[in-house]
PDB file of C-alpha atoms in Angstrom:
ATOM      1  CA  UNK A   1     -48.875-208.393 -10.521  1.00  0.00           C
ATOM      2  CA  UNK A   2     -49.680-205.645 -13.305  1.00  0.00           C
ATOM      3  CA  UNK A   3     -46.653-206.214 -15.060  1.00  0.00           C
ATOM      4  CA  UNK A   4     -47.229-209.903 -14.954  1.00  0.00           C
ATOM      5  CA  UNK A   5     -49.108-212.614 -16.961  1.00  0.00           C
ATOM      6  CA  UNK A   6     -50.763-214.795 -14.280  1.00  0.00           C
ATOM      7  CA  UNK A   7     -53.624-217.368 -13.902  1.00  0.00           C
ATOM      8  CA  UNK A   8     -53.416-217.615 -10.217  1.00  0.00           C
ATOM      9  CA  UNK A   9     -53.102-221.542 -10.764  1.00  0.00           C
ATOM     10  CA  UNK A  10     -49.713-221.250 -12.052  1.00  0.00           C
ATOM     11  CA  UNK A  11     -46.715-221.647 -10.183  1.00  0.00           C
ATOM     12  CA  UNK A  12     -44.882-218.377 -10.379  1.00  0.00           C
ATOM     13  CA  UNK A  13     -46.125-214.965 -12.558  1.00  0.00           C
ATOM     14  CA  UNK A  14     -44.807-214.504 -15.857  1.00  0.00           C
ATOM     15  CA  UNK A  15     -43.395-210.635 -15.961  1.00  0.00           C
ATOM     16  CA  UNK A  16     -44.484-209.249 -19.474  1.00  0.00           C
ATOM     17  CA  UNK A  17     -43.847-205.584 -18.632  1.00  0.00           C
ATOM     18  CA  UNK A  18     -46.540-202.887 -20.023  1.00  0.00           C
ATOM     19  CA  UNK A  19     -47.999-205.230 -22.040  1.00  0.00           C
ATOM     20  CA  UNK A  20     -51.236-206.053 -20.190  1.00  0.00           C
ATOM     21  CA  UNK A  21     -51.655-202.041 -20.066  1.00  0.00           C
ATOM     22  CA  UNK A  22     -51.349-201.634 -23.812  1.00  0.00           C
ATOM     23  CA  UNK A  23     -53.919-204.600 -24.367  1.00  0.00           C
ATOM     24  CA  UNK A  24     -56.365-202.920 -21.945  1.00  0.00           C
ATOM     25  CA  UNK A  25     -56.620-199.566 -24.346  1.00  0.00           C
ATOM     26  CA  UNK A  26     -56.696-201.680 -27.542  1.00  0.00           C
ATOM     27  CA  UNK A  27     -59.206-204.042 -25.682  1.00  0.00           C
ATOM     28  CA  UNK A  28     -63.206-202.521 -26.607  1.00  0.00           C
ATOM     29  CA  UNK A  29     -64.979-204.239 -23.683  1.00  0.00           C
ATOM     30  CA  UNK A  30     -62.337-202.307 -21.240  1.00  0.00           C
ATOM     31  CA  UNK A  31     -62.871-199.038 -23.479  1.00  0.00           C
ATOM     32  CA  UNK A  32     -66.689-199.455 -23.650  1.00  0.00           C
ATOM     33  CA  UNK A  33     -66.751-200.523 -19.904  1.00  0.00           C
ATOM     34  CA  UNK A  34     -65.083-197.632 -18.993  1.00  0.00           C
ATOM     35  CA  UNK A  35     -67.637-195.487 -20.892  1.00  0.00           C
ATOM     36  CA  UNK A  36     -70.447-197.277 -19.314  1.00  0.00           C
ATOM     37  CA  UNK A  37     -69.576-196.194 -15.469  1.00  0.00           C
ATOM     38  CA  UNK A  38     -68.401-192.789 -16.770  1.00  0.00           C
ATOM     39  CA  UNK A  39     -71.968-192.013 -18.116  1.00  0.00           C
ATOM     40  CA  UNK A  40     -73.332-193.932 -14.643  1.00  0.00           C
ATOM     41  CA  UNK A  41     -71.218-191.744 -12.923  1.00  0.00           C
ATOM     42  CA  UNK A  42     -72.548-188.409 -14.862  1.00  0.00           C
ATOM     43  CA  UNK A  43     -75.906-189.051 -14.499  1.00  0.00           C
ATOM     44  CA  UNK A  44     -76.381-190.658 -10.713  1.00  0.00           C
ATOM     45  CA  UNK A  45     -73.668-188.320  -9.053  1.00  0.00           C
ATOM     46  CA  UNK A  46     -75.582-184.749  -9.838  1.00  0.00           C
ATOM     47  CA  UNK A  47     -79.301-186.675  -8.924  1.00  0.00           C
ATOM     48  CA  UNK A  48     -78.322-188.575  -5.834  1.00  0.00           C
ATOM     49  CA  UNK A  49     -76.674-184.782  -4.732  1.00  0.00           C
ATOM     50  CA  UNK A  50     -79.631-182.726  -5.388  1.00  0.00           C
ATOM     51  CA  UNK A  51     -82.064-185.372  -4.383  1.00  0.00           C
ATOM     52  CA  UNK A  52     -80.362-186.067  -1.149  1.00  0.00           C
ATOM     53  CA  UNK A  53     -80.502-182.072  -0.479  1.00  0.00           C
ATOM     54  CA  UNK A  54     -83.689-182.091  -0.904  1.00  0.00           C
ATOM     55  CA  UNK A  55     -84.574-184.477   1.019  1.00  0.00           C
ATOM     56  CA  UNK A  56     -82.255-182.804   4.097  1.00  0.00           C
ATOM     57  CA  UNK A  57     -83.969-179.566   3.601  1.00  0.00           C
ATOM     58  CA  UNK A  58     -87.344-181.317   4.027  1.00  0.00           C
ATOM     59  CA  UNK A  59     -86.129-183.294   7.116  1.00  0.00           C
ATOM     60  CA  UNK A  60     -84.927-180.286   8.651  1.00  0.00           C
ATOM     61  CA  UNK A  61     -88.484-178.925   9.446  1.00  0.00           C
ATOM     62  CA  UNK A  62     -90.269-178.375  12.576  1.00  0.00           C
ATOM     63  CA  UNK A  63     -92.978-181.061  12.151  1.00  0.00           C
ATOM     64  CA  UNK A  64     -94.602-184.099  14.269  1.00  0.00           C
ATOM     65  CA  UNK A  65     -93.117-187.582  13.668  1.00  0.00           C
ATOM     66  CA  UNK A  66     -89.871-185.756  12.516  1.00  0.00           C
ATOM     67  CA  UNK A  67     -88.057-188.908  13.814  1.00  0.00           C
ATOM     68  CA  UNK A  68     -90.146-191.387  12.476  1.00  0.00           C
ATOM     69  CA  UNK A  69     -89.917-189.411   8.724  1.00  0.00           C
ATOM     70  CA  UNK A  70     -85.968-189.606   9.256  1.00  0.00           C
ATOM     71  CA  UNK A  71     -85.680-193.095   9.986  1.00  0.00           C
ATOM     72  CA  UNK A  72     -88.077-194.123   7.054  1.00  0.00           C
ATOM     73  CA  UNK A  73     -85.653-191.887   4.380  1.00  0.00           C
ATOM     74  CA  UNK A  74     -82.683-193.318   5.812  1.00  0.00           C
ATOM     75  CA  UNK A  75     -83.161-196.990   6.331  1.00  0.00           C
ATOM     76  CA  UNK A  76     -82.818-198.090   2.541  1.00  0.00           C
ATOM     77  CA  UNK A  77     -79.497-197.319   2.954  1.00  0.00           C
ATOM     78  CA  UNK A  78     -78.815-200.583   5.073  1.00  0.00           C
ATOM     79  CA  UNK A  79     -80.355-202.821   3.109  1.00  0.00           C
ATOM     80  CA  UNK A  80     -77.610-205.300   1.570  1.00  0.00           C
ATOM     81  CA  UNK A  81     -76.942-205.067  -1.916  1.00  0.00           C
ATOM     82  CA  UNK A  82     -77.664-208.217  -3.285  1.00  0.00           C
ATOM     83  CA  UNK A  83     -81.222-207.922  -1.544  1.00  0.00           C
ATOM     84  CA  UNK A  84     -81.691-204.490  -3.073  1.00  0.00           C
ATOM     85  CA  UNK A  85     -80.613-205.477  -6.478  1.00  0.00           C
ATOM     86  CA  UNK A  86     -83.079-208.487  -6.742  1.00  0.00           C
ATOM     87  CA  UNK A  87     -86.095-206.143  -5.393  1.00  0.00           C
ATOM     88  CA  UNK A  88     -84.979-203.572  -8.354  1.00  0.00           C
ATOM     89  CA  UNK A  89     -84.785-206.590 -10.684  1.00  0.00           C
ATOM     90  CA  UNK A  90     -88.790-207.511  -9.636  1.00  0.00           C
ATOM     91  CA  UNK A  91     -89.830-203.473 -10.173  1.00  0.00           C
ATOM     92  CA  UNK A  92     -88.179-203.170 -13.487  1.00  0.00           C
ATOM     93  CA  UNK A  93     -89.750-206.649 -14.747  1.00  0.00           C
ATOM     94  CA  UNK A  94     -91.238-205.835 -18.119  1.00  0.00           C
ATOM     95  CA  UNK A  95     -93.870-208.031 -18.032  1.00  0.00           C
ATOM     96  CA  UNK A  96     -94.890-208.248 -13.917  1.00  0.00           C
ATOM     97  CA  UNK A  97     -92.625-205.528 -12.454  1.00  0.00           C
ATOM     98  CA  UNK A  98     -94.826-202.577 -10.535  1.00  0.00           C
ATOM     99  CA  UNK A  99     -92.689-200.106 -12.747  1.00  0.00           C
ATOM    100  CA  UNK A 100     -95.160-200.585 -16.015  1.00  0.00           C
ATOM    101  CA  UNK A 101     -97.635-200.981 -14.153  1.00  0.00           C
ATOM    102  CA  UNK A 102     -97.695-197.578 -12.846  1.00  0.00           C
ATOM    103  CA  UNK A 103     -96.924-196.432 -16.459  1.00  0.00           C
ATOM    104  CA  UNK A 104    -100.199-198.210 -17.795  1.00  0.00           C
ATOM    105  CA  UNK A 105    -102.193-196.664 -14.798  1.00  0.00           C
ATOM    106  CA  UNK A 106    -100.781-193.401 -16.404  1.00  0.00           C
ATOM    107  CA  UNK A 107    -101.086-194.643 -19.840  1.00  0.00           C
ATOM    108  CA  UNK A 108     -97.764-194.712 -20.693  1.00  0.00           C
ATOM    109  CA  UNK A 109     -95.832-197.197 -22.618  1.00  0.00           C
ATOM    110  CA  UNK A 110     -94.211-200.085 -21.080  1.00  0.00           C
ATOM    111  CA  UNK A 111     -90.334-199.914 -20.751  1.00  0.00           C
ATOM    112  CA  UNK A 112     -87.940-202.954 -20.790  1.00  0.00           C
ATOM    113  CA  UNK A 113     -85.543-201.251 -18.321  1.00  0.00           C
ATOM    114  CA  UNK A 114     -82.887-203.439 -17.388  1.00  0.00           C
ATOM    115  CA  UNK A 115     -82.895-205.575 -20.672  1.00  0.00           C
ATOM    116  CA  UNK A 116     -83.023-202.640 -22.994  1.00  0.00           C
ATOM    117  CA  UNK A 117     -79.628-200.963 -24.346  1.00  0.00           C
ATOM    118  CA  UNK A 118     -80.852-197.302 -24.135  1.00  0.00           C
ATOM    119  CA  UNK A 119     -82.374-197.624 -20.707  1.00  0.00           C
ATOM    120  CA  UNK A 120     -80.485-200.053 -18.488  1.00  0.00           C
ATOM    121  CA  UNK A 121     -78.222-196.937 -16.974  1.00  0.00           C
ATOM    122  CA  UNK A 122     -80.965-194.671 -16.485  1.00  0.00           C
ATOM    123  CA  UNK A 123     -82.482-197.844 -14.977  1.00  0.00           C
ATOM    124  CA  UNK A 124     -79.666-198.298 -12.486  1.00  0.00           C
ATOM    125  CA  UNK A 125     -79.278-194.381 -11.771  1.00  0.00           C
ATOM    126  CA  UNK A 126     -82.776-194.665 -10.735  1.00  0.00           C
ATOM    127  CA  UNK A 127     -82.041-197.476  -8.675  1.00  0.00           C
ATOM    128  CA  UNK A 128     -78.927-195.258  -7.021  1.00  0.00           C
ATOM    129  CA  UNK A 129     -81.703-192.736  -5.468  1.00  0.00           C
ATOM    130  CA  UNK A 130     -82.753-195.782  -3.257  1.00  0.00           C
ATOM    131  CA  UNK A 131     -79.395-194.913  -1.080  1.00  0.00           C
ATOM    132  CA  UNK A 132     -80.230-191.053   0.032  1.00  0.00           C
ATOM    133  CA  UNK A 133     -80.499-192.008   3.205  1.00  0.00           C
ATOM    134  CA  UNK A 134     -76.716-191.211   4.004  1.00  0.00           C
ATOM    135  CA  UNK A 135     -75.523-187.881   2.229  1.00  0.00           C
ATOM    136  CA  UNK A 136     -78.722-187.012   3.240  1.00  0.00           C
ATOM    137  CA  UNK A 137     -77.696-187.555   6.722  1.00  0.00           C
ATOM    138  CA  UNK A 138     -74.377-185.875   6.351  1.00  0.00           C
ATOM    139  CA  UNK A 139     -76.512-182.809   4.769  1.00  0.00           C
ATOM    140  CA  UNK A 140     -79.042-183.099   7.553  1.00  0.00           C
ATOM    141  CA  UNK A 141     -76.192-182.483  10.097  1.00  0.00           C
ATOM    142  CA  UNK A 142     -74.573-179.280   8.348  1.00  0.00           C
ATOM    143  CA  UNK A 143     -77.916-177.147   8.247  1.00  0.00           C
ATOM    144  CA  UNK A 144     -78.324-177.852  11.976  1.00  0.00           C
ATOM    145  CA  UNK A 145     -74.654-176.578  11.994  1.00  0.00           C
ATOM    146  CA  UNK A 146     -76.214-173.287  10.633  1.00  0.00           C
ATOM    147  CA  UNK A 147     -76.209-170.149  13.200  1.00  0.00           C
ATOM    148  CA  UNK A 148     -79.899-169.237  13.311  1.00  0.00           C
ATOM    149  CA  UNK A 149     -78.769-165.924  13.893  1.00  0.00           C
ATOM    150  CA  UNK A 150     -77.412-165.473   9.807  1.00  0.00           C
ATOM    151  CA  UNK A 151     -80.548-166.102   8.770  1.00  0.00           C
ATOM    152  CA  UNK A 152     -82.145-163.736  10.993  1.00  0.00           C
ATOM    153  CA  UNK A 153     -79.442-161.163   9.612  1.00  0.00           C
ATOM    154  CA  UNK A 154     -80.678-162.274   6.418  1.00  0.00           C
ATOM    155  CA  UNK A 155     -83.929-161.440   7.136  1.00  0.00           C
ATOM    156  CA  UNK A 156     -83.814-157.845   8.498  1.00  0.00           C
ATOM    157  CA  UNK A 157     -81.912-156.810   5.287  1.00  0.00           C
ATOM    158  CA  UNK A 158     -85.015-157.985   3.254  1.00  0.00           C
ATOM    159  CA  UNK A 159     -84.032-161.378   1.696  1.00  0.00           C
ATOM    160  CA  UNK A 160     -86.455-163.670   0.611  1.00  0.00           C
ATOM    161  CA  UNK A 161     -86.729-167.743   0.733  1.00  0.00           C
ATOM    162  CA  UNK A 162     -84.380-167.903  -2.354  1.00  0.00           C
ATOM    163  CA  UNK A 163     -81.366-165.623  -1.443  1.00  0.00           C
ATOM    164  CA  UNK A 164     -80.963-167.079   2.220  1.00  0.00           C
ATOM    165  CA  UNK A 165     -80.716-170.491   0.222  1.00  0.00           C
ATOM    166  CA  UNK A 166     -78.468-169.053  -2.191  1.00  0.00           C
ATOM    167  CA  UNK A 167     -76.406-167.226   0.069  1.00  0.00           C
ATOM    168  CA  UNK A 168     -76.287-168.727   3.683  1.00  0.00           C
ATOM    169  CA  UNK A 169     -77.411-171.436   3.062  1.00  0.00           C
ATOM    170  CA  UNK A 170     -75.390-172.841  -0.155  1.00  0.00           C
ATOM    171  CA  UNK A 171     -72.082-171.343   1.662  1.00  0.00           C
ATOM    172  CA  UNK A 172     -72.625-172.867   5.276  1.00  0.00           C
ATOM    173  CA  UNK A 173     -72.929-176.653   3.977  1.00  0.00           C
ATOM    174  CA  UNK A 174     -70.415-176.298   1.247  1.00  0.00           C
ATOM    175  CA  UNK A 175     -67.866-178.699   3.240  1.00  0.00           C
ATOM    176  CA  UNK A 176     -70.930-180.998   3.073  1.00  0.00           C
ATOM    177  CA  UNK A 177     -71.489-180.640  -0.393  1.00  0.00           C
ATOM    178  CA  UNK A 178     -68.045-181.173  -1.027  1.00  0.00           C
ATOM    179  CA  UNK A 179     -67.886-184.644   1.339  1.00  0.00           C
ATOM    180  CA  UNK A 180     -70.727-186.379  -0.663  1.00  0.00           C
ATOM    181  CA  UNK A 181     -69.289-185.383  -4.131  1.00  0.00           C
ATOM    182  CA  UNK A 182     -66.375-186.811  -3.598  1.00  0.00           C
ATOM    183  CA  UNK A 183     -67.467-190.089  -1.825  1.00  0.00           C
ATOM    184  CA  UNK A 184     -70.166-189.811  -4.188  1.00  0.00           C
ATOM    185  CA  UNK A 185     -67.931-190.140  -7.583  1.00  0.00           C
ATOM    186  CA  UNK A 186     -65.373-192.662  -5.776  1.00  0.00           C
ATOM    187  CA  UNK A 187     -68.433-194.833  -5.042  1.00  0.00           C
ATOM    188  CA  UNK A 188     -70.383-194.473  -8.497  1.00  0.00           C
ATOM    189  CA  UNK A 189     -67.146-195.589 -10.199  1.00  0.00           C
ATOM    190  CA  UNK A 190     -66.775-198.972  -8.180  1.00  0.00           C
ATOM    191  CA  UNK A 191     -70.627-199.994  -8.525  1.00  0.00           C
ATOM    192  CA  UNK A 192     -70.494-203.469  -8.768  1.00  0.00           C
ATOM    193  CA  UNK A 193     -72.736-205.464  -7.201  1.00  0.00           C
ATOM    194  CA  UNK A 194     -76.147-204.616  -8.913  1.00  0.00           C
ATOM    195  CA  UNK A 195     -74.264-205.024 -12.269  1.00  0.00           C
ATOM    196  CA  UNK A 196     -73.335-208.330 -11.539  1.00  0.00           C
ATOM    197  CA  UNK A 197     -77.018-209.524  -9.749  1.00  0.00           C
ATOM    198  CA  UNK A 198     -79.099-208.050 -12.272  1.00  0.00           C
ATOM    199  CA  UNK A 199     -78.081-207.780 -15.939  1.00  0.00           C
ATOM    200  CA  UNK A 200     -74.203-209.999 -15.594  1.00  0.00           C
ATOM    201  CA  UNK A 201     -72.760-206.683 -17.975  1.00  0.00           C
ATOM    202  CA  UNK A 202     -75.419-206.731 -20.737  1.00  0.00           C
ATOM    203  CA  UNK A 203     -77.425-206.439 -22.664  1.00  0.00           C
ATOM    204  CA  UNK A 204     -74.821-206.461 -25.115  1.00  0.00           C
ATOM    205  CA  UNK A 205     -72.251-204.742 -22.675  1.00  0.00           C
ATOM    206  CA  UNK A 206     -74.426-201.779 -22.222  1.00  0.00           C
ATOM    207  CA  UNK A 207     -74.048-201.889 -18.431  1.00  0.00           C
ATOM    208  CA  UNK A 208     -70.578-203.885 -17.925  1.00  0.00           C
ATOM    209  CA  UNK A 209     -69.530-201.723 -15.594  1.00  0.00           C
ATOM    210  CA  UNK A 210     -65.802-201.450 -15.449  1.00  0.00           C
ATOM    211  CA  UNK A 211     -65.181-203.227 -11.781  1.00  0.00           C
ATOM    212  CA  UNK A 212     -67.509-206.012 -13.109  1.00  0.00           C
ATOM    213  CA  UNK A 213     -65.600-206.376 -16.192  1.00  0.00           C
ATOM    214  CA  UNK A 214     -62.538-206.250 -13.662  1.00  0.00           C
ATOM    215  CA  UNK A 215     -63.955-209.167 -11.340  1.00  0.00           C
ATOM    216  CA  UNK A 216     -64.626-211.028 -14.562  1.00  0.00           C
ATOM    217  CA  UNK A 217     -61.230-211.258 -15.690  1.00  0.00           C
ATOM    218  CA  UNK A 218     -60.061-211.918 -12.222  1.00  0.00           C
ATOM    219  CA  UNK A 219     -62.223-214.321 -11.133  1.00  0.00           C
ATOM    220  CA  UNK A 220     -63.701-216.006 -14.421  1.00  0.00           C
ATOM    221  CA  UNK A 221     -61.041-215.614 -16.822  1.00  0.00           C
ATOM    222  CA  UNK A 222     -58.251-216.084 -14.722  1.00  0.00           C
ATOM    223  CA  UNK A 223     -56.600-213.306 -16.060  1.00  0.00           C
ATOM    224  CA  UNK A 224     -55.202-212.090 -12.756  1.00  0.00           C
ATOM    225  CA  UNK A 225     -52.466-209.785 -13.943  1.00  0.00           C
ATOM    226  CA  UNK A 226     -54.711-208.125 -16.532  1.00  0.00           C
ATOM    227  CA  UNK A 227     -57.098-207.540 -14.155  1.00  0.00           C
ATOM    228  CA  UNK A 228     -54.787-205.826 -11.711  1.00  0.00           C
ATOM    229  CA  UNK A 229     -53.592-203.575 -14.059  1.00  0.00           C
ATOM    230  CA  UNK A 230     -57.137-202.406 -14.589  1.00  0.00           C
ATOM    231  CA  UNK A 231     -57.110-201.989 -10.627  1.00  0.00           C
ATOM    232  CA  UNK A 232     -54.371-200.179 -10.964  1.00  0.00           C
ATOM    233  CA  UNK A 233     -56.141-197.416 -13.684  1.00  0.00           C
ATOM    234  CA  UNK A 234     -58.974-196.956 -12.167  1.00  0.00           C
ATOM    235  CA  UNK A 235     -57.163-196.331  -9.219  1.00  0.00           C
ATOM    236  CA  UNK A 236     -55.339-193.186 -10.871  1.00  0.00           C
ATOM    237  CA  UNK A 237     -58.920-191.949 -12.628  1.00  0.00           C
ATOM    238  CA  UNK A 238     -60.003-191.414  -8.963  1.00  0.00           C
ATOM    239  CA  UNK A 239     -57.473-189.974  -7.562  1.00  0.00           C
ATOM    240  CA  UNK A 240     -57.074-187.803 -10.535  1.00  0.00           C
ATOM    241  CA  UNK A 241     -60.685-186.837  -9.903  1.00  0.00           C
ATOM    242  CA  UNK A 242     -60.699-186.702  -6.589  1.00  0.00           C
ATOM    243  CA  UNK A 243     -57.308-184.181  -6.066  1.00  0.00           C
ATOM    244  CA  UNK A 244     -59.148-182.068  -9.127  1.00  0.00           C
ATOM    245  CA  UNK A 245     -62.184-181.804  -6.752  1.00  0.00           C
ATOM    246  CA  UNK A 246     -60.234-180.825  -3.837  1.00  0.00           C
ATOM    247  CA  UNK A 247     -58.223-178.059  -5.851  1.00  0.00           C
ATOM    248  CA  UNK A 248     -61.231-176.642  -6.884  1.00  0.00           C
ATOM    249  CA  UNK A 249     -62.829-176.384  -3.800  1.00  0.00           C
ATOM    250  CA  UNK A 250     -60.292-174.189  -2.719  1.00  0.00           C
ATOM    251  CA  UNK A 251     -61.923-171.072  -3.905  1.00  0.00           C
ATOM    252  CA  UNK A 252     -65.856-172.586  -3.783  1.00  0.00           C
ATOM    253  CA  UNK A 253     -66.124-174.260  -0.379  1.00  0.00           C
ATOM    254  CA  UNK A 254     -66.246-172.204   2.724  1.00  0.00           C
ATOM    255  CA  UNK A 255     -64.784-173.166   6.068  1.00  0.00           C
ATOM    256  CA  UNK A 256     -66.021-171.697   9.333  1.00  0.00           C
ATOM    257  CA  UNK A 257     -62.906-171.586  11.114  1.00  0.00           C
TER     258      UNK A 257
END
């Protein structure tokens, strides 16, 4: 269907060859939609890693209500989307949103968020840590998977807090690490939804994320064939990515067995 020019309402495609592919890179909505979830995908991957690591290493304390603290972190993550992206939508409201109203408790200027160019990415990122709840879980499970006994080891040769984290720690869950990057960047690049709910790709096409734009040629412009070529590219950037990830790993994650 790539190679084709086709409504969907018509009775047969029309086969135009490359030509929807050489339209998409002289096209600036596809270019600038592309840069859009690139710099989404930059800033939310790194955070939701870190953040969700954190949040493990917390979690994996010997505390009272351990199970209730668990369930709390992780049941964001099961809220549906649409739901999520209309309670983000009523935090970032300029004017009655809970967002500026913290700032002004703190005396800090009001933000527009979601309807300002320079902040409606950071705006989503921020609204990406909501969903922690499950690489956290998959980092929860490796540092169980830790042998108690290397970081006794650790111990009797006089490392501290930092160097057991650095080196047992880092090493044991790098398969885990490596698992939520991965899912992590395939995932950031088809974020969707709260584009569509929240902002419809602007203001001005600062957050038309590219499978937005990709739904709205589909599905509103009846452009069936361009859009499937665009399925068809985004499909190469991540498994581009994702094989460059992998061959990397090679020499950074460790394996057990």
């Amino acid at each position: 269907m790539s190679f084709t020019d086709y409504t969907g309402t018509s009775s047969a495609p029309n086969f135009i060859g490359l030509q929807n592919y050489t339209s998409l890179f002289a096209d600036s909505i596809f270019l600038k939609s592309l840069a859009v979830t690139t710099y989404y995908v930059v800033l939310s991957v790194p955070l939701a890693l870190i953040g969700s690591l954190l949040l493990a290493l917390l979690l994996n304390q010997r505390v009272r209500f351990l199970g209730v603290f668990r369930t709390i972190y992780y049941m964001p993550t099961v809220i549906a989307g649409v739901a999520l992206s209309l309670l983000w939508q009523w935090i970032f409201n300029p004017d009655l949103g809970i967002a500026n109203y913290i700032l002004n408790l703190l005396h800090l200027p009001s933000l527009l968020w979601f309807q300002d160019e320079s902040t409606v990415i950071p705006s989503f990122v921020l609204m990406s840590l909501w969903g922690l709840g499950g690489p956290m879980i998959v980092f929860l499970a490796s540092l169980q998977g830790i042998p108690p006994e290397l970081y006794e080891a650790a111990s009797l040769d006089g490392s501290n807090g930092w160097h057991k984290f650095r080196y047992v720690t880092i090493p044991m869950i790098s398969p885990a690490i490596l698992l939520n990057l991965v899912t992590g960047v395939i995932g950031a690049f088809q974020i969707f939804v709260q584009g569509y709910v929240i902002t419809q790709g602007g203001p001005n096409f600062a957050s038309e994320f590219y499978v937005l734009y990709l739904f709205n040629n589909a599905f509103q412009y009846f452009k069936f064939g361009y859009a499937a070529s665009q399925a068809w590219i985004l499909f190469v950037i991540i498994l581009a990515l994702t094989i460059a990830m992998l061959q990397i790993s090679r020499r950074l994650v460790y394996y057990e067995a």
